[in-house]
GROMACS .gro file of C-alpha atoms in nm:
model
  150
    1MET     CA    1  -9.794   8.452 -17.100
    2ASP     CA    2  -9.598   8.606 -17.383
    3THR     CA    3  -9.244   8.594 -17.547
    4ILE     CA    4  -9.069   8.794 -17.276
    5ASP     CA    5  -9.254   8.576 -17.001
    6LYS     CA    6  -9.116   8.274 -17.142
    7LYS     CA    7  -8.770   8.397 -17.190
    8LEU     CA    8  -8.769   8.539 -16.809
    9LEU     CA    9  -8.861   8.175 -16.720
   10GLY     CA   10  -8.599   7.994 -16.911
   11LEU     CA   11  -8.338   8.224 -16.722
   12VAL     CA   12  -8.482   8.178 -16.380
   13GLN     CA   13  -8.523   7.816 -16.458
   14ASN     CA   14  -8.148   7.799 -16.542
   15ASP     CA   15  -8.031   8.028 -16.273
   16ALA     CA   16  -8.292   8.133 -15.996
   17ARG     CA   17  -8.014   8.341 -15.813
   18MET     CA   18  -7.985   8.593 -16.094
   19THR     CA   19  -8.103   8.955 -15.982
   20ASN     CA   20  -8.362   9.151 -16.127
   21LYS     CA   21  -8.080   9.374 -16.255
   22GLU     CA   22  -7.904   9.091 -16.437
   23LEU     CA   23  -8.227   8.948 -16.577
   24ALA     CA   24  -8.337   9.312 -16.704
   25LEU     CA   25  -7.982   9.345 -16.884
   26LYS     CA   26  -8.041   9.004 -17.060
   27LEU     CA   27  -8.384   9.074 -17.146
   28GLN     CA   28  -8.305   9.432 -17.263
   29MET     CA   29  -8.583   9.562 -16.986
   30SER     CA   30  -8.610   9.796 -16.701
   31VAL     CA   31  -8.547   9.648 -16.358
   32THR     CA   32  -8.905   9.761 -16.242
   33ALA     CA   33  -9.046   9.585 -16.558
   34VAL     CA   34  -8.857   9.238 -16.469
   35TYR     CA   35  -8.946   9.257 -16.122
   36GLU     CA   36  -9.329   9.344 -16.196
   37ARG     CA   37  -9.331   9.026 -16.447
   38ILE     CA   38  -9.175   8.806 -16.186
   39ARG     CA   39  -9.441   8.890 -15.937
   40LYS     CA   40  -9.717   8.858 -16.152
   41LEU     CA   41  -9.559   8.495 -16.241
   42GLU     CA   42  -9.556   8.422 -15.873
   43ARG     CA   43  -9.910   8.559 -15.788
   44GLU     CA   44 -10.051   8.328 -16.094
   45GLY     CA   45  -9.871   8.038 -15.964
   46VAL     CA   46  -9.661   8.000 -16.272
   47ILE     CA   47  -9.341   8.024 -16.033
   48LYS     CA   48  -9.400   7.791 -15.779
   49ASN     CA   49  -9.108   7.808 -15.567
   50TYR     CA   50  -8.713   7.886 -15.569
   51VAL     CA   51  -8.492   7.575 -15.464
   52ALA     CA   52  -8.117   7.472 -15.455
   53LEU     CA   53  -8.018   7.168 -15.626
   54ILE     CA   54  -7.826   6.927 -15.403
   55ASP     CA   55  -7.554   6.712 -15.501
   56ARG     CA   56  -7.711   6.363 -15.380
   57ASN     CA   57  -7.342   6.190 -15.360
   58LYS     CA   58  -7.209   6.482 -15.115
   59ILE     CA   59  -7.526   6.412 -14.869
   60GLU     CA   60  -7.510   6.020 -14.881
   61LYS     CA   61  -7.843   6.013 -15.066
   62ALA     CA   62  -7.717   5.880 -15.420
   63PHE     CA   63  -7.902   5.538 -15.405
   64ILE     CA   64  -8.183   5.594 -15.636
   65VAL     CA   65  -8.490   5.368 -15.645
   66PHE     CA   66  -8.810   5.380 -15.847
   67CYS     CA   67  -9.057   5.176 -15.652
   68HIS     CA   68  -9.382   5.071 -15.816
   69ILE     CA   69  -9.665   5.037 -15.591
   70LYS     CA   70  -9.981   4.827 -15.640
   71LEU     CA   71 -10.290   4.873 -15.360
   72VAL     CA   72 -10.495   4.603 -15.272
   73GLN     CA   73 -10.807   4.810 -15.398
   74HIS     CA   74 -10.873   5.139 -15.579
   75THR     CA   75 -11.116   5.292 -15.366
   76LYS     CA   76 -11.083   5.666 -15.294
   77ASP     CA   77 -11.031   5.607 -14.920
   78TYR     CA   78 -10.748   5.384 -14.991
   79LEU     CA   79 -10.571   5.628 -15.239
   80VAL     CA   80 -10.631   5.932 -14.996
   81ARG     CA   81 -10.501   5.746 -14.726
   82PHE     CA   82 -10.187   5.607 -14.906
   83GLU     CA   83 -10.113   5.955 -15.056
   84ALA     CA   84 -10.132   6.119 -14.722
   85GLU     CA   85  -9.890   5.861 -14.577
   86VAL     CA   86  -9.635   5.872 -14.850
   87ILE     CA   87  -9.611   6.243 -14.877
   88LYS     CA   88  -9.476   6.251 -14.499
   89LEU     CA   89  -9.182   6.003 -14.588
   90PRO     CA   90  -8.881   6.214 -14.624
   91GLU     CA   91  -8.692   5.958 -14.848
   92VAL     CA   92  -8.983   5.985 -15.104
   93LEU     CA   93  -8.848   6.242 -15.339
   94GLU     CA   94  -9.147   6.215 -15.590
   95CYS     CA   95  -9.475   6.021 -15.612
   96PHE     CA   96  -9.678   5.966 -15.931
   97HIS     CA   97 -10.044   5.824 -15.959
   98VAL     CA   98 -10.015   5.624 -16.279
   99SER     CA   99 -10.204   5.383 -16.504
  100GLY     CA  100 -10.103   5.035 -16.599
  101ASP     CA  101  -9.980   4.738 -16.386
  102TYR     CA  102  -9.898   4.958 -16.073
  103ASP     CA  103 -10.111   5.238 -15.887
  104TYR     CA  104  -9.792   5.465 -15.808
  105ILE     CA  105  -9.427   5.509 -15.882
  106LEU     CA  106  -9.202   5.653 -15.611
  107LYS     CA  107  -8.869   5.783 -15.633
  108ILE     CA  108  -8.665   5.712 -15.354
  109ALA     CA  109  -8.328   5.838 -15.241
  110VAL     CA  110  -8.119   5.684 -14.972
  111LYS     CA  111  -7.762   5.612 -14.875
  112ASP     CA  112  -7.722   5.246 -15.033
  113MET     CA  113  -7.893   4.909 -15.033
  114GLU     CA  114  -7.900   4.860 -14.657
  115ALA     CA  115  -8.051   5.190 -14.626
  116TYR     CA  116  -8.343   5.074 -14.884
  117ARG     CA  117  -8.405   4.760 -14.710
  118ASP     CA  118  -8.459   4.927 -14.373
  119PHE     CA  119  -8.701   5.218 -14.548
  120MET     CA  120  -8.888   4.935 -14.715
  121VAL     CA  121  -8.909   4.706 -14.379
  122THR     CA  122  -8.953   4.990 -14.123
  123LYS     CA  123  -9.149   5.262 -14.327
  124LEU     CA  124  -9.284   5.173 -14.660
  125THR     CA  125  -9.444   4.810 -14.564
  126GLY     CA  126  -9.603   4.981 -14.260
  127LEU     CA  127  -9.831   5.210 -14.510
  128GLN     CA  128 -10.195   5.072 -14.528
  129HIS     CA  129 -10.335   4.910 -14.813
  130ILE     CA  130 -10.014   4.809 -15.033
  131GLY     CA  131 -10.084   4.497 -15.217
  132SER     CA  132  -9.738   4.461 -15.380
  133THR     CA  133  -9.401   4.633 -15.469
  134HIS     CA  134  -9.142   4.625 -15.744
  135SER     CA  135  -8.831   4.811 -15.720
  136SER     CA  136  -8.586   4.932 -15.989
  137PHE     CA  137  -8.239   5.075 -15.902
  138MET     CA  138  -8.057   5.352 -16.097
  139ILE     CA  139  -7.762   5.228 -16.276
  140GLY     CA  140  -7.674   5.550 -16.401
  141GLU     CA  141  -7.840   5.898 -16.468
  142ILE     CA  142  -7.835   6.011 -16.819
  143LYS     CA  143  -8.055   6.297 -16.821
  144ASN     CA  144  -8.168   6.508 -16.486
  145SER     CA  145  -8.363   6.837 -16.571
  146THR     CA  146  -8.603   7.033 -16.362
  147ALA     CA  147  -8.643   7.309 -16.652
  148TYR     CA  148  -8.910   7.301 -16.897
  149GLU     CA  149  -8.854   7.442 -17.239
  150MET     CA  150  -9.034   7.742 -17.312
   0.00000   0.00000   0.00000
């Protein structure tokens, strides 16, 4: 990946709706060259997807919870089964396998505390092999970025 690829990725991360023509103008390249670079980055898996960032408040998913999960055992079977089940939960935005006191950290978005309680009671506690949970609630968002510095 060269300097031009890095500049291109920076632009696309900032606004994925930019046309190849707009990107070409900013990079002082031909539209065809930009198109080929983007396709190469997609083929190589550097660009994985294009998404729209949604205002959580407008879709009633502004209550953010970070739920720390400890499994009862650390066997491969328990890990694989937990991960397969948690992926299916639409409220879970992100799931990280971590080191330390807990095995996983989930980022969960729901409408409010009542919705989180319902999620805990009806979905999360139904997952097998969970030993304990610890929930922290977002008070305010200081930084939220999906862009990597190039």
